[in-house]
Amino acid sequence: MTSPSPHSNSPSPPRFPVVVVGAGPAGLTVGNILRAAGVDCLVLETESREFIERRPRAGVIEEWAVRGLERRGLAGNLLERAERHSECEFRFDGHGYRFAYTELTGRHHWVYPQPLLVTDLVREYADVRGGEIRFGVRDVRLHDLDSDRPAVSYTDPDSGERRLVHCDFVAGCDGARGASRAALPDRARISRHDYGIGWLALLAEAPPSADRVLFGMHPRGFAGHMPRSAEMTRYYLQCPPGDDPDDWSDDRVWDELQQRLRAADRPPLTRGRLLEKRVLDMHNYVVEPMVFGRLFLAGDAAHLVAPIAAKGMNLALNDAFLLGDGLVAYLTKGDPTGLDGYSAACLRRVWDYQEFSEWLSGIYHGTSSGDPHRAGTTLARLRRVFTSPVASAAFAEQYLGTATAY
Ligand SMILES: Cc1cc2nc3c(=O)[nH]c(=O)nc-3n(C[C@H](O)[C@H](O)[C@H](O)COP(=O)(O)OP(=O)(O)OC[C@H]3O[C@@H](n4cnc5c(N)ncnc54)[C@H](O)[C@@H]3O)c2cc1C
């Protein structure tokens, strides 16, 4: 819950138009948009710069998001270095079935690891646009969010002293377990969906085994192959929720991946050292609305979508574009339209992506459900994507997030 701001020892605590809590893709994009318009802001981040520049997570960015970054001068390295993908592949019944989405839509998926994007965004914000940022802060708290003088306090990592910062707006971009979610008032409506399954998320120091994303639907469970770079590949293995990653030796992982992604007409997987092994219990949540007084939530702080459809970072960027633009319009021209419509505009795409993730989860996990009826309908759904032009077009639109309106 939010609390009244504590008294500060300093005669006049610093004041920024916007305090951004969290330096992930959402917070750094908001910060960059503000700085480009000459609006001062302060970004607060609990981790170190080195840590956030290395934290492995997402890799797939939809084309509309790339263009949104490009329009804001934030895609220089991405456009130079990212790989453009034009198809994915489903593997089931021992065969591979390519789905060429670019042929259908003219749009791509871009593969650019999240740590590279975060590195670009921090550099642009702090080193090029001169934005203020504090790393390693502790015990961040939000105050007076229902007033027009909200504040944020935190413990300075060097001195150990509490600092208080006044502002006009707080951008809550601190992910699923941050101070913003902890500050939500009782009137926040939080809906949640648990998939009841786990995914073992793996990062392999191994070149991709195909030049496209692979989805393996196998009676033993789902397996995924996501190229990240010429040397790195992310893999996923469906497992029981709460499974212990230590029970998954490297040999067990590779044998299981090989079985679940096997296709008669495709080469075997290229093995390598496993750098990350962790079990994700798959769930989604949505916080509604995304605005509480002067607190504007963005990204995972407002909604989580399990990595099933690779949508989370894309939604975080969509929020950040709308929030950054809305704050700039209000703070430089007094135009409240963007901020007034912010929550509703974000939530339309959020719910669409939530629904698609649940639909896709049905396909990924149906054949291993142990229920022959569900396995049968799953295969029927899959076949429809490959045989019906209407179903193919609908799948491509949702997979790439290209609907003309949300
Ligand atoms: C294994 C995995 C694979 C994924 N793959 C994809 C994919 O391919 N495509 C996709 O679109 N999405 C993917 N996602 C989801 C994506 O990583 C997230 O949705 C994205 O990171 C959300 O960005 P964000 O800025 O909202 O939050 P975050 O990236 O979580 O950033 C929040 C920041 O706030 C900081 N913070 C936390 N608490 C505080 C606090 N109290 N005060 C200050 N700072 C704080 C954190 O350290 C962090 O730096 C994946 C996620 C995982 C786990």
mmCIF file of N, CA and C and ligand atoms in Angstrom, residues 21-27 44-47 51-52 55-61 114 137 140 173-180 201 228 234 236 276 278 280 298-301 304-305 307 309-316, ligand 1:
data_model
loop_
_atom_site.group_PDB
_atom_site.id
_atom_site.type_symbol
_atom_site.label_atom_id
_atom_site.label_comp_id
_atom_site.label_asym_id
_atom_site.label_seq_id
_atom_site.Cartn_x
_atom_site.Cartn_y
_atom_site.Cartn_z
ATOM 1 N N VAL A 21 10.297 3.900 -11.799
ATOM 2 C CA VAL A 21 10.789 2.845 -10.911
ATOM 3 C C VAL A 21 11.032 1.600 -11.758
ATOM 4 N N GLY A 22 12.305 1.199 -11.882
ATOM 5 C CA GLY A 22 12.640 -0.003 -12.645
ATOM 6 C C GLY A 22 13.287 0.309 -13.983
ATOM 7 N N ALA A 23 14.476 -0.271 -14.214
ATOM 8 C CA ALA A 23 15.209 -0.045 -15.471
ATOM 9 C C ALA A 23 15.203 -1.302 -16.324
ATOM 10 N N GLY A 24 14.005 -1.795 -16.627
ATOM 11 C CA GLY A 24 13.859 -2.870 -17.617
ATOM 12 C C GLY A 24 13.493 -2.229 -18.949
ATOM 13 N N PRO A 25 13.057 -3.028 -19.917
ATOM 14 C CA PRO A 25 12.676 -2.456 -21.208
ATOM 15 C C PRO A 25 11.609 -1.361 -21.082
ATOM 16 N N ALA A 26 10.616 -1.572 -20.189
ATOM 17 C CA ALA A 26 9.546 -0.574 -20.068
ATOM 18 C C ALA A 26 10.088 0.736 -19.497
ATOM 19 N N GLY A 27 10.754 0.671 -18.346
ATOM 20 C CA GLY A 27 11.208 1.892 -17.669
ATOM 21 C C GLY A 27 12.218 2.671 -18.491
ATOM 22 N N LEU A 44 15.007 4.743 -10.992
ATOM 23 C CA LEU A 44 15.527 4.036 -9.811
ATOM 24 C C LEU A 44 15.543 2.546 -10.105
ATOM 25 N N GLU A 45 16.662 1.881 -9.846
ATOM 26 C CA GLU A 45 16.802 0.454 -10.166
ATOM 27 C C GLU A 45 17.504 -0.245 -9.001
ATOM 28 N N THR A 46 16.961 -1.377 -8.592
ATOM 29 C CA THR A 46 17.547 -2.081 -7.442
ATOM 30 C C THR A 46 18.841 -2.823 -7.797
ATOM 31 N N GLU A 47 18.972 -3.242 -9.042
ATOM 32 C CA GLU A 47 20.165 -4.016 -9.427
ATOM 33 C C GLU A 47 21.263 -3.088 -9.949
ATOM 34 N N PHE A 51 24.481 -5.999 -13.953
ATOM 35 C CA PHE A 51 23.517 -7.096 -13.799
ATOM 36 C C PHE A 51 22.396 -6.990 -14.839
ATOM 37 N N ILE A 52 21.816 -5.802 -14.968
ATOM 38 C CA ILE A 52 20.669 -5.706 -15.899
ATOM 39 C C ILE A 52 21.116 -5.844 -17.354
ATOM 40 N N ARG A 55 21.245 -9.858 -17.755
ATOM 41 C CA ARG A 55 20.152 -10.755 -17.342
ATOM 42 C C ARG A 55 19.447 -11.353 -18.568
ATOM 43 N N PRO A 56 19.554 -12.683 -18.762
ATOM 44 C CA PRO A 56 18.949 -13.259 -19.968
ATOM 45 C C PRO A 56 17.447 -13.448 -19.795
ATOM 46 N N ARG A 57 16.689 -13.108 -20.794
ATOM 47 C CA ARG A 57 15.232 -13.319 -20.735
ATOM 48 C C ARG A 57 14.680 -13.453 -22.143
ATOM 49 N N ALA A 58 14.038 -12.378 -22.617
ATOM 50 C CA ALA A 58 13.325 -12.452 -23.891
ATOM 51 C C ALA A 58 14.282 -12.363 -25.079
ATOM 52 N N GLY A 59 13.726 -12.590 -26.254
ATOM 53 C CA GLY A 59 14.530 -12.463 -27.456
ATOM 54 C C GLY A 59 13.718 -12.107 -28.685
ATOM 55 N N VAL A 60 12.413 -12.327 -28.626
ATOM 56 C CA VAL A 60 11.599 -12.109 -29.828
ATOM 57 C C VAL A 60 10.877 -10.771 -29.727
ATOM 58 N N ILE A 61 11.098 -9.919 -30.724
ATOM 59 C CA ILE A 61 10.423 -8.613 -30.743
ATOM 60 C C ILE A 61 9.603 -8.521 -32.022
ATOM 61 N N GLN A 114 17.160 -9.748 -24.967
ATOM 62 C CA GLN A 114 16.762 -8.643 -24.080
ATOM 63 C C GLN A 114 17.961 -7.917 -23.448
ATOM 64 N N VAL A 137 19.629 0.779 -5.663
ATOM 65 C CA VAL A 137 18.860 1.378 -4.564
ATOM 66 C C VAL A 137 18.121 0.268 -3.797
ATOM 67 N N VAL A 140 12.626 0.598 -1.961
ATOM 68 C CA VAL A 140 11.912 1.683 -2.645
ATOM 69 C C VAL A 140 10.464 1.715 -2.157
ATOM 70 N N CYS A 173 7.454 0.686 -13.330
ATOM 71 C CA CYS A 173 7.955 -0.216 -14.378
ATOM 72 C C CYS A 173 8.879 -1.258 -13.754
ATOM 73 N N ASP A 174 8.575 -1.675 -12.524
ATOM 74 C CA ASP A 174 9.530 -2.509 -11.786
ATOM 75 C C ASP A 174 9.118 -3.970 -11.722
ATOM 76 N N GLY A 175 8.447 -4.443 -12.758
ATOM 77 C CA GLY A 175 8.250 -5.872 -12.925
ATOM 78 C C GLY A 175 7.279 -6.495 -11.940
ATOM 79 N N ALA A 176 7.328 -7.825 -11.904
ATOM 80 C CA ALA A 176 6.312 -8.597 -11.185
ATOM 81 C C ALA A 176 6.421 -8.496 -9.667
ATOM 82 N N ARG A 177 7.622 -8.228 -9.158
ATOM 83 C CA ARG A 177 7.792 -8.256 -7.699
ATOM 84 C C ARG A 177 8.320 -6.938 -7.156
ATOM 85 N N GLY A 178 7.953 -5.832 -7.799
ATOM 86 C CA GLY A 178 8.519 -4.544 -7.414
ATOM 87 C C GLY A 178 7.694 -3.782 -6.397
ATOM 88 N N ALA A 179 8.142 -2.539 -6.149
ATOM 89 C CA ALA A 179 7.470 -1.674 -5.172
ATOM 90 C C ALA A 179 6.111 -1.203 -5.694
ATOM 91 N N SER A 180 5.956 -1.112 -7.017
ATOM 92 C CA SER A 180 4.692 -0.606 -7.563
ATOM 93 C C SER A 180 3.557 -1.572 -7.273
ATOM 94 N N ALA A 201 13.319 -23.625 -18.280
ATOM 95 C CA ALA A 201 13.892 -22.646 -19.226
ATOM 96 C C ALA A 201 15.396 -22.845 -19.258
ATOM 97 N N ARG A 228 18.771 -17.409 -30.382
ATOM 98 C CA ARG A 228 19.028 -16.103 -29.765
ATOM 99 C C ARG A 228 20.151 -15.368 -30.495
ATOM 100 N N ARG A 234 17.908 -20.549 -26.836
ATOM 101 C CA ARG A 234 17.054 -20.830 -25.684
ATOM 102 C C ARG A 234 16.212 -22.052 -26.006
ATOM 103 N N TYR A 236 13.135 -24.752 -24.195
ATOM 104 C CA TYR A 236 12.181 -24.977 -23.103
ATOM 105 C C TYR A 236 11.754 -26.437 -23.108
ATOM 106 N N GLU A 276 21.917 -21.708 -18.238
ATOM 107 C CA GLU A 276 20.815 -21.373 -17.328
ATOM 108 C C GLU A 276 19.844 -22.537 -17.335
ATOM 109 N N ARG A 278 16.238 -23.067 -15.241
ATOM 110 C CA ARG A 278 15.337 -22.734 -14.138
ATOM 111 C C ARG A 278 13.905 -23.071 -14.507
ATOM 112 N N LEU A 280 10.041 -22.370 -14.578
ATOM 113 C CA LEU A 280 9.042 -21.301 -14.516
ATOM 114 C C LEU A 280 7.672 -21.945 -14.332
ATOM 115 N N ALA A 298 3.428 0.041 -16.011
ATOM 116 C CA ALA A 298 3.770 -0.378 -17.374
ATOM 117 C C ALA A 298 4.535 -1.693 -17.313
ATOM 118 N N GLY A 299 4.337 -2.526 -18.319
ATOM 119 C CA GLY A 299 5.078 -3.790 -18.425
ATOM 120 C C GLY A 299 4.624 -4.812 -17.399
ATOM 121 N N ASP A 300 5.585 -5.658 -16.979
ATOM 122 C CA ASP A 300 5.249 -6.770 -16.075
ATOM 123 C C ASP A 300 4.685 -6.290 -14.737
ATOM 124 N N ALA A 301 4.875 -5.045 -14.380
ATOM 125 C CA ALA A 301 4.264 -4.531 -13.146
ATOM 126 C C ALA A 301 2.741 -4.546 -13.274
ATOM 127 N N LEU A 304 1.417 -9.905 -16.457
ATOM 128 C CA LEU A 304 2.423 -10.915 -16.769
ATOM 129 C C LEU A 304 1.812 -11.889 -17.754
ATOM 130 N N VAL A 305 2.575 -12.249 -18.745
ATOM 131 C CA VAL A 305 2.095 -13.272 -19.669
ATOM 132 C C VAL A 305 3.225 -14.291 -19.796
ATOM 133 N N PRO A 307 5.895 -17.020 -20.915
ATOM 134 C CA PRO A 307 6.619 -16.888 -22.193
ATOM 135 C C PRO A 307 6.128 -17.792 -23.323
ATOM 136 N N ALA A 309 3.920 -17.429 -25.670
ATOM 137 C CA ALA A 309 3.796 -16.820 -27.000
ATOM 138 C C ALA A 309 4.812 -15.695 -27.190
ATOM 139 N N ALA A 310 5.802 -15.575 -26.295
ATOM 140 C CA ALA A 310 6.862 -14.553 -26.405
ATOM 141 C C ALA A 310 6.271 -13.150 -26.538
ATOM 142 N N LYS A 311 5.370 -12.804 -25.634
ATOM 143 C CA LYS A 311 4.650 -11.539 -25.760
ATOM 144 C C LYS A 311 5.027 -10.494 -24.711
ATOM 145 N N GLY A 312 5.644 -10.906 -23.575
ATOM 146 C CA GLY A 312 5.783 -10.000 -22.422
ATOM 147 C C GLY A 312 6.547 -8.726 -22.718
ATOM 148 N N MET A 313 7.711 -8.856 -23.356
ATOM 149 C CA MET A 313 8.512 -7.658 -23.618
ATOM 150 C C MET A 313 7.818 -6.770 -24.655
ATOM 151 N N ASN A 314 7.116 -7.403 -25.572
ATOM 152 C CA ASN A 314 6.389 -6.618 -26.570
ATOM 153 C C ASN A 314 5.306 -5.773 -25.922
ATOM 154 N N LEU A 315 4.594 -6.375 -24.968
ATOM 155 C CA LEU A 315 3.570 -5.596 -24.256
ATOM 156 C C LEU A 315 4.216 -4.488 -23.433
ATOM 157 N N ALA A 316 5.362 -4.792 -22.818
ATOM 158 C CA ALA A 316 6.061 -3.771 -22.013
ATOM 159 C C ALA A 316 6.425 -2.584 -22.903
HETATM 160 C C1 LIG B 1 12.671 -17.102 -19.738
HETATM 161 C C2 LIG B 1 11.890 -15.935 -20.269
HETATM 162 C C3 LIG B 1 11.765 -15.761 -21.656
HETATM 163 C C4 LIG B 1 11.028 -14.698 -22.174
HETATM 164 N N1 LIG B 1 10.921 -14.564 -23.544
HETATM 165 C C5 LIG B 1 10.224 -13.515 -24.063
HETATM 166 C C6 LIG B 1 10.201 -13.272 -25.499
HETATM 167 O O1 LIG B 1 10.805 -13.989 -26.293
HETATM 168 N N2 LIG B 1 9.499 -12.187 -25.947
HETATM 169 C C7 LIG B 1 8.849 -11.347 -25.083
HETATM 170 O O2 LIG B 1 8.207 -10.386 -25.544
HETATM 171 N N3 LIG B 1 8.902 -11.517 -23.726
HETATM 172 C C8 LIG B 1 9.568 -12.566 -23.195
HETATM 173 N N4 LIG B 1 9.680 -12.718 -21.840
HETATM 174 C C9 LIG B 1 9.045 -11.726 -20.949
HETATM 175 C C10 LIG B 1 9.919 -10.462 -20.783
HETATM 176 O O3 LIG B 1 11.224 -10.814 -20.374
HETATM 177 C C11 LIG B 1 9.285 -9.515 -19.769
HETATM 178 O O4 LIG B 1 7.929 -9.362 -20.090
HETATM 179 C C12 LIG B 1 9.984 -8.151 -19.774
HETATM 180 O O5 LIG B 1 11.225 -8.241 -19.116
HETATM 181 C C13 LIG B 1 9.120 -7.091 -19.078
HETATM 182 O O6 LIG B 1 9.818 -5.868 -19.042
HETATM 183 P P1 LIG B 1 9.577 -4.836 -17.852
HETATM 184 O O7 LIG B 1 10.432 -3.658 -18.142
HETATM 185 O O8 LIG B 1 8.147 -4.651 -17.643
HETATM 186 O O9 LIG B 1 10.069 -5.601 -16.526
HETATM 187 P P2 LIG B 1 11.502 -6.144 -16.135
HETATM 188 O O10 LIG B 1 12.293 -6.524 -17.322
HETATM 189 O O11 LIG B 1 11.260 -7.164 -15.077
HETATM 190 O O12 LIG B 1 12.215 -4.883 -15.484
HETATM 191 C C14 LIG B 1 11.872 -4.421 -14.202
HETATM 192 C C15 LIG B 1 13.099 -3.785 -13.568
HETATM 193 O O13 LIG B 1 12.741 -3.274 -12.278
HETATM 194 C C16 LIG B 1 13.742 -3.622 -11.335
HETATM 195 N N5 LIG B 1 13.108 -3.637 -10.023
HETATM 196 C C17 LIG B 1 12.440 -4.643 -9.406
HETATM 197 N N6 LIG B 1 11.969 -4.231 -8.213
HETATM 198 C C18 LIG B 1 12.333 -2.930 -8.084
HETATM 199 C C19 LIG B 1 12.125 -1.941 -7.076
HETATM 200 N N7 LIG B 1 11.429 -2.234 -5.949
HETATM 201 N N8 LIG B 1 12.626 -0.706 -7.259
HETATM 202 C C20 LIG B 1 13.330 -0.405 -8.402
HETATM 203 N N9 LIG B 1 13.559 -1.308 -9.388
HETATM 204 C C21 LIG B 1 13.061 -2.544 -9.230
HETATM 205 C C22 LIG B 1 14.243 -4.983 -11.814
HETATM 206 O O14 LIG B 1 15.553 -5.271 -11.338
HETATM 207 C C23 LIG B 1 14.229 -4.790 -13.340
HETATM 208 O O15 LIG B 1 15.432 -4.277 -13.832
HETATM 209 C C24 LIG B 1 10.414 -13.769 -21.294
HETATM 210 C C25 LIG B 1 10.562 -13.919 -19.904
HETATM 211 C C26 LIG B 1 11.282 -14.991 -19.396
HETATM 212 C C27 LIG B 1 11.426 -15.135 -17.889
#
